[in-house]
GROMACS .gro file of C-alpha atoms in nm:
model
  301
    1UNK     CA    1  14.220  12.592   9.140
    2UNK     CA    2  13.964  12.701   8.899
    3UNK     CA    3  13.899  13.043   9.076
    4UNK     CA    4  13.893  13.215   8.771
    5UNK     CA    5  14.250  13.326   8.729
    6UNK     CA    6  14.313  13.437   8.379
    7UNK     CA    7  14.587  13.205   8.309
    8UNK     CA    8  14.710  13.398   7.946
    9UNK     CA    9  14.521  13.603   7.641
   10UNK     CA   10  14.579  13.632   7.272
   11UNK     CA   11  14.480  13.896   7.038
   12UNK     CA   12  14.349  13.752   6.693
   13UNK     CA   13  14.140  14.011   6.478
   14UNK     CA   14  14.134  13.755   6.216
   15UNK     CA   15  13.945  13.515   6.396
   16UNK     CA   16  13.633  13.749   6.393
   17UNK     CA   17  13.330  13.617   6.262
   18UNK     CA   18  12.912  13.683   6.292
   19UNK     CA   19  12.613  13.553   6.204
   20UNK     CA   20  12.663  13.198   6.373
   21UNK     CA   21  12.312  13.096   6.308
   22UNK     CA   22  12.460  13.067   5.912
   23UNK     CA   23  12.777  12.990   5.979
   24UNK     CA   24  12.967  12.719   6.236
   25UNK     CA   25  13.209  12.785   6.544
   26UNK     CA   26  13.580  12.820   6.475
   27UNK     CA   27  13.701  12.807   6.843
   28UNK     CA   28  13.710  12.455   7.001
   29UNK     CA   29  13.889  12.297   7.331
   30UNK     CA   30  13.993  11.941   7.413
   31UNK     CA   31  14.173  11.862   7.772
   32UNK     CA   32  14.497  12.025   7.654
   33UNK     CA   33  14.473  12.317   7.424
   34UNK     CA   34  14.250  12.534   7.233
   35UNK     CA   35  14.221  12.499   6.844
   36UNK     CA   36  14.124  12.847   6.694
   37UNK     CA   37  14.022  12.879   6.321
   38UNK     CA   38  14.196  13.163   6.151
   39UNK     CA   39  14.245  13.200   5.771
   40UNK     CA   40  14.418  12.904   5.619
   41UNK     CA   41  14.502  12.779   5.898
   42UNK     CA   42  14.384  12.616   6.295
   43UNK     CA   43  14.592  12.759   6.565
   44UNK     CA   44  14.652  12.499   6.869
   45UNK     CA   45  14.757  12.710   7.184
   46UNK     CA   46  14.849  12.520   7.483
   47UNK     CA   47  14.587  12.525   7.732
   48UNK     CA   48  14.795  12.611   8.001
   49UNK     CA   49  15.005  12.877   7.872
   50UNK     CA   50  14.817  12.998   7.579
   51UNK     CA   51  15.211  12.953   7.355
   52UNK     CA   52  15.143  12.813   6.979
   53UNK     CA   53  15.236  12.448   6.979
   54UNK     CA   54  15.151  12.386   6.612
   55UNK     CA   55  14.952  12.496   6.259
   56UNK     CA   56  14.746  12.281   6.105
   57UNK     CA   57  14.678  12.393   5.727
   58UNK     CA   58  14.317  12.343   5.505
   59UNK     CA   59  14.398  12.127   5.248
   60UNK     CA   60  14.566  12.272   4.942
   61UNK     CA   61  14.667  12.588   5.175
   62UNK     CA   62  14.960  12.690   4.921
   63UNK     CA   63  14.728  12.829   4.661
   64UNK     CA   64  14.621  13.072   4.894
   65UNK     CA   65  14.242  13.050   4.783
   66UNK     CA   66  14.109  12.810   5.104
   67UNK     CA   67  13.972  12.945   5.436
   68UNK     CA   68  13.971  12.713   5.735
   69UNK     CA   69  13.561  12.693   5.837
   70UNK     CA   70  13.387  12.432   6.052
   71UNK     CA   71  13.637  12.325   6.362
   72UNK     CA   72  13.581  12.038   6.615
   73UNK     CA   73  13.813  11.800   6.776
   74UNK     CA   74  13.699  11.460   6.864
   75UNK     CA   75  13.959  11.240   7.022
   76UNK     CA   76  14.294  11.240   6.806
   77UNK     CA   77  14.081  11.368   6.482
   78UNK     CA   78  14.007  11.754   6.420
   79UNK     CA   79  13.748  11.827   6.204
   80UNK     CA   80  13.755  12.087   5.962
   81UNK     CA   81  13.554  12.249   5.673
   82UNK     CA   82  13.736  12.424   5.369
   83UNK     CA   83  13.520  12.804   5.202
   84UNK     CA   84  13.678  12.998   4.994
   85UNK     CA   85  13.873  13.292   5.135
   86UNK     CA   86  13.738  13.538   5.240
   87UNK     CA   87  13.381  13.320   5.289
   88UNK     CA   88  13.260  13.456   5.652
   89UNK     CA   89  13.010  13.709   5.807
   90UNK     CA   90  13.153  14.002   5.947
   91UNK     CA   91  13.026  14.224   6.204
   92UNK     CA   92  13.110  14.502   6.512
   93UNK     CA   93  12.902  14.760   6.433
   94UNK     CA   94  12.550  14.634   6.599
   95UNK     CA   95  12.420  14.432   6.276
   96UNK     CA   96  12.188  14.185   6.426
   97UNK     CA   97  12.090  13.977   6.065
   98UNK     CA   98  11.752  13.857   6.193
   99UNK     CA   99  11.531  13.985   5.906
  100UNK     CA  100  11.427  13.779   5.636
  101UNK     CA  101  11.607  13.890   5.335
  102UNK     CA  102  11.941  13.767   5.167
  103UNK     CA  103  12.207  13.972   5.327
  104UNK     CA  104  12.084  13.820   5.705
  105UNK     CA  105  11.989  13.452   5.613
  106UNK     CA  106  12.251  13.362   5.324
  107UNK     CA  107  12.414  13.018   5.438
  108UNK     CA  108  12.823  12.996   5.483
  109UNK     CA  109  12.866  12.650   5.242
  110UNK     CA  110  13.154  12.454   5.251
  111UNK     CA  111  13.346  12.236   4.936
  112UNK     CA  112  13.492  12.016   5.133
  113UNK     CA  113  13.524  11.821   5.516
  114UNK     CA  114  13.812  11.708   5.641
  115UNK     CA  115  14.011  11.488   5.917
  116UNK     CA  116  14.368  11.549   6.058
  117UNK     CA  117  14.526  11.421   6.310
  118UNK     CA  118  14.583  11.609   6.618
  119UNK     CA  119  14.946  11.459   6.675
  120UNK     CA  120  15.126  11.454   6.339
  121UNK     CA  121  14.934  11.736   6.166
  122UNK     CA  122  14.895  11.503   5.857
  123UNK     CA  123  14.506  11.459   5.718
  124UNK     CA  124  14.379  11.150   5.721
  125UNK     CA  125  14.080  11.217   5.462
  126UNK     CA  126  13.891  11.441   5.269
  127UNK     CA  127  13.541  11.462   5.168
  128UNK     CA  128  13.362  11.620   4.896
  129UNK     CA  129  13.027  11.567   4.767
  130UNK     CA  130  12.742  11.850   4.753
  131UNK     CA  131  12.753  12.216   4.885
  132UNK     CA  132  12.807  12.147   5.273
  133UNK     CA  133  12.551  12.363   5.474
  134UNK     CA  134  12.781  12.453   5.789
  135UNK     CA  135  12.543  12.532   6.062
  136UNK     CA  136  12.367  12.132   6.037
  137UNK     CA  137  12.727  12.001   6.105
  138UNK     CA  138  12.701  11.795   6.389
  139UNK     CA  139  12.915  11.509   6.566
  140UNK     CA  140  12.798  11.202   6.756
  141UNK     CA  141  12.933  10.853   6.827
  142UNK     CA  142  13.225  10.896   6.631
  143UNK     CA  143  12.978  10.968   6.304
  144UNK     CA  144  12.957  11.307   6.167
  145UNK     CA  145  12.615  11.433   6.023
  146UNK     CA  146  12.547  11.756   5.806
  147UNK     CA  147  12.300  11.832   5.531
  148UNK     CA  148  12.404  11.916   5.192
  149UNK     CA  149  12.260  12.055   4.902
  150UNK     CA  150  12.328  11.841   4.535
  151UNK     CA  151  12.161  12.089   4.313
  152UNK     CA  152  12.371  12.162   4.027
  153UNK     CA  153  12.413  12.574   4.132
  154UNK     CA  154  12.475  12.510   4.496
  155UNK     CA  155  12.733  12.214   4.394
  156UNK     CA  156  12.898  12.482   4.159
  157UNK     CA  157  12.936  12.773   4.445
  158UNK     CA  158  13.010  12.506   4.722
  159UNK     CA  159  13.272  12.746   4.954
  160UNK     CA  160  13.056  13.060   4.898
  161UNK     CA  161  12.812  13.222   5.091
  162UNK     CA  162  12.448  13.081   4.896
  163UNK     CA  163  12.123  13.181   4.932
  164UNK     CA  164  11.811  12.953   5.053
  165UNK     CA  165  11.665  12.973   4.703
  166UNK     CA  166  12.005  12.731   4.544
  167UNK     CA  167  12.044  12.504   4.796
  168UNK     CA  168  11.756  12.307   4.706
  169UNK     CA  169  11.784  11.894   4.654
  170UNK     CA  170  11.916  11.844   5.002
  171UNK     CA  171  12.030  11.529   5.134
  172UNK     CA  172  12.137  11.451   5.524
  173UNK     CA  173  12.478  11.225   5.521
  174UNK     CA  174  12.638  11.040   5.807
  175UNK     CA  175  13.025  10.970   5.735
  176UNK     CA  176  13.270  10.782   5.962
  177UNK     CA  177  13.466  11.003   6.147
  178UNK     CA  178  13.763  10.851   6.165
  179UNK     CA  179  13.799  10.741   5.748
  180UNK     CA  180  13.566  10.956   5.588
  181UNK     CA  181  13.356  10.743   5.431
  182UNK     CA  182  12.998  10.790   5.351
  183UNK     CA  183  12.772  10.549   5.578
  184UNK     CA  184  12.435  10.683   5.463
  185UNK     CA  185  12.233  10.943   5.251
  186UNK     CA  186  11.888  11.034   5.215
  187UNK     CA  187  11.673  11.287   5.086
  188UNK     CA  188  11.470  11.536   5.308
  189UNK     CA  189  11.275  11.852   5.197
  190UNK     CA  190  11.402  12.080   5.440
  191UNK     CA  191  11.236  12.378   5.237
  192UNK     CA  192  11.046  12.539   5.538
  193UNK     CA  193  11.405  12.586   5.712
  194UNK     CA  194  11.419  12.919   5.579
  195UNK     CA  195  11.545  13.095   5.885
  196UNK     CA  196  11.806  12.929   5.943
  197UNK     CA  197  11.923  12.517   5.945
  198UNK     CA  198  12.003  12.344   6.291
  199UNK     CA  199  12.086  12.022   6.316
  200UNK     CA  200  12.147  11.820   6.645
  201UNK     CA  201  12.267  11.478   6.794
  202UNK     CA  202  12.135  11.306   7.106
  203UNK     CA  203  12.083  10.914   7.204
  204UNK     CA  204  12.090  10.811   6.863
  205UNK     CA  205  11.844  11.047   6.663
  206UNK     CA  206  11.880  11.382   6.494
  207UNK     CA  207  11.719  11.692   6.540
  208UNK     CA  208  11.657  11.923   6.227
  209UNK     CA  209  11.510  12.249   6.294
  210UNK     CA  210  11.431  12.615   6.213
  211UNK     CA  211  11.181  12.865   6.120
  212UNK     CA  212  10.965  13.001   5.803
  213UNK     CA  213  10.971  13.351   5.713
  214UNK     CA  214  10.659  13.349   5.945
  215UNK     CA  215  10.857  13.290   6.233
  216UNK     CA  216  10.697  12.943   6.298
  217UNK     CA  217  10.959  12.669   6.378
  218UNK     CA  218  10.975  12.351   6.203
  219UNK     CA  219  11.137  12.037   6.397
  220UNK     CA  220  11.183  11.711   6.249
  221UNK     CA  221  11.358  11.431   6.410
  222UNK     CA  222  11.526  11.130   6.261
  223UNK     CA  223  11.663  10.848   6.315
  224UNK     CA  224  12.062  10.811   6.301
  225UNK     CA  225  12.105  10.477   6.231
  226UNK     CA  226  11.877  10.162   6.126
  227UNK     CA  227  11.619  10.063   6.345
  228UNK     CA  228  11.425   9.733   6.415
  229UNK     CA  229  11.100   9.816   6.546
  230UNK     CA  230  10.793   9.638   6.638
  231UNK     CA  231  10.460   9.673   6.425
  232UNK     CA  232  10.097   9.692   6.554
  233UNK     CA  233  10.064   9.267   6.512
  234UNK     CA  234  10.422   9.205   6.668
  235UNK     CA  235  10.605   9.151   6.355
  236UNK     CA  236  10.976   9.312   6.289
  237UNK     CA  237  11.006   9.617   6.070
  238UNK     CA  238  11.285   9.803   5.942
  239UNK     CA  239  11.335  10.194   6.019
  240UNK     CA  240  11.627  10.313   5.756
  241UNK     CA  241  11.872  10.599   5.864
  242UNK     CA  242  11.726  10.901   5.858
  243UNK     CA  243  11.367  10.802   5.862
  244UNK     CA  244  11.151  11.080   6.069
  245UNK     CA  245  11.072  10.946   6.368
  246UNK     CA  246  10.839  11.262   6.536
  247UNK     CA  247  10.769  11.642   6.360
  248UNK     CA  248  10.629  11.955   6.552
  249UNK     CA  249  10.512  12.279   6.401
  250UNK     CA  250  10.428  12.557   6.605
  251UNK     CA  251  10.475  12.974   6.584
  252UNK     CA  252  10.798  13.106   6.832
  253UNK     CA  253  10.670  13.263   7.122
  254UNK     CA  254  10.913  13.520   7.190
  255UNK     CA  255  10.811  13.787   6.925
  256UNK     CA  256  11.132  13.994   6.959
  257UNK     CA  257  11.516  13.973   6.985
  258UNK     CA  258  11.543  13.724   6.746
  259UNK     CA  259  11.329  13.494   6.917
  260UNK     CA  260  11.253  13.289   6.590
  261UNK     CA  261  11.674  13.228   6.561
  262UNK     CA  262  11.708  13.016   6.903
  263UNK     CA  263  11.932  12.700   6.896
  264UNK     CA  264  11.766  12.412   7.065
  265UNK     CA  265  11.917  12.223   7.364
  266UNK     CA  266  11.860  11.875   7.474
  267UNK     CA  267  11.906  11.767   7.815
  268UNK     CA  268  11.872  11.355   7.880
  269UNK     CA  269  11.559  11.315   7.774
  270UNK     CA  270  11.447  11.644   7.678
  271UNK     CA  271  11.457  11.882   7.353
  272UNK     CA  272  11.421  12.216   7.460
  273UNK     CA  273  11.302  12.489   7.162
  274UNK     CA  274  11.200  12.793   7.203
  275UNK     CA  275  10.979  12.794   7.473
  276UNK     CA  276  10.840  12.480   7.441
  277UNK     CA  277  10.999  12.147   7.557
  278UNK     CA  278  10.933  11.775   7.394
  279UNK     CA  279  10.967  11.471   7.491
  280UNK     CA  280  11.294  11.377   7.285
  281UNK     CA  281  11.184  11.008   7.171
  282UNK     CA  282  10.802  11.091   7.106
  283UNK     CA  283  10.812  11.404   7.031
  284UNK     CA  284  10.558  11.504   7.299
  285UNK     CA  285  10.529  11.803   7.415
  286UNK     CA  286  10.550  11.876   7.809
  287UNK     CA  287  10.588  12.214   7.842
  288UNK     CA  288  10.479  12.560   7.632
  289UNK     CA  289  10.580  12.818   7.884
  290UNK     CA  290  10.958  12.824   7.930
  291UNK     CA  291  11.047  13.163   8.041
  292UNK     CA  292  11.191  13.448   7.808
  293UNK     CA  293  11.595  13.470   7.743
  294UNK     CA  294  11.682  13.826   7.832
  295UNK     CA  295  11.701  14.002   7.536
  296UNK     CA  296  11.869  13.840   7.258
  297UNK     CA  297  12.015  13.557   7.482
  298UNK     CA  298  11.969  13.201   7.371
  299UNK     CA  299  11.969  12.897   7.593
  300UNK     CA  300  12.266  12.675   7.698
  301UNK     CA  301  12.321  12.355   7.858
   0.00000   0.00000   0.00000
């Protein structure tokens, strides 16, 4: 019965890491066990009895100079992003990292994305192109989605913590999740993301969003694949992947508790930001006055 039982802990100071809106997760569950990011390595614990049933290692582990990042698990595949050690955001001493200067809004970067699978351990492909930003990676529909930044600096220090200043020349990429392979790239000025990056996957569009050092949120959706739409006079048209489809601009309503850091959450048809909530395939807005998160909660769905 799920009463709430606890069925088994673990203790894993290693696995510590802050600062999530510049970073990625590196916990993740499937049916039957838990896959925990730690070092060099993803833990799987059985779900049931909490006992290590395997190691998975980031790709060239031996050399000792790889930290395991980004971690999902999607079907048979886990997904994983490789930083150089020691590449993470620590924190247990009340550091909240909401101002605007480098120390708070620095973006975890990653050299490389990766498959394995769940049942042999063995990876099934690698991927390396600019200087992965980890907080826009985002699955859907068995494609996985995540800006990168192609300028030469950022391409250089790809696995380092960079600041917003170098990872300029961004591109948004789609690759297939189960080979690897690029599908799709295209170039987006993301500059006013300064905040932070978000990006997001509903119903066959992206969400990119964040906030100026003003504290006004930027959203821009696009499209995740190509399109055939209708023009004005009936004819056919051609949307590319990645076209914008809808943008919004407003300033974050919250004024406190980092307010001008909240993720957004879609619900059907919904995109919830802030306190505002859009109409996810217009980008119309329906409501401005979403109540307050207690202090520095964010929302959930």
């Amino acid at each position: 019965a799920y009463n709430g039982t606890v069925l088994w802990s673990q203790s894993s100071p290693e696995m510590r890491r802050a600062n999530i809106p510049r970073d990625s997760s590196n916990m993740v569950a499937d049916k039957i066990a838990l896959y925990v990011a730690q070092g060099r390595y993803c833990i799987h614990y059985d779900g049931q009895t909490g006992q290590r049933a395997r190691r998975y290692a980031v790709p060239e582990s031996d050399t000792g100079k790889h930290y395991w990042s980004f971690l999902a698990v999607e079907g048979s595949t886990l997904v994983g992003s490789r930083v150089n050690k020691g590449t993470l955001y620590l924190g247990d001493d009340g550091e909240w990292f909401e101002d605007f200067k480098p120390s708070d809004i620095s973006r975890v970067t990653s050299d490389r994305l990766f498959g394995v699978d769940t049942a042999t351990g063995k990876t099934r492909w690698e991927y390396s192109g600019g200087a992965i930003i980890n907080s826009t990676i985002t699955i859907g529909e068995d494609v996985i989605y995540f800006i990168e930044s192609t300028a030469e600096e950022a391409r250089a220090k790809a696995g380092a913590i960079q600041t917003i200043g170098q990872l300029t020349h961004q591109k948004l990429v789609a690759l297939d999740l189960n080979s690897g392979q690029r599908q799709w790239e295209r170039d987006h000025d993301f500059s006013k993301l300064q905040f932070m990056t978000y990006l997001v996957y509903a119903d066959d569009m992206l969400i990119a969003t964040g906030t100026d050092k003003d504290k006004n949120y930027h959203t821009y959706a696009l499209a995740a694949s190509r399109r055939v739409t209708k023009t004005e006079d009936g004819d056919s048209s051609i949307l590319p992947p990645g076209s914008l489809l809808w943008e919004d601009h407003h300033k974050e309503g919250k004024g406190h508790h980092s307010g001008h850091l909240q993720h957004p959450v879609i619900v059907g048809d919904t995109f919830y930001s802030d306190q505002w909530a859009f109409d996810l395939k217009t980008g119309k807005q329906i409501r401005d006055d979403l109540p307050e998160r207690r202090g520095c909660g964010t929302m959930s769905a």
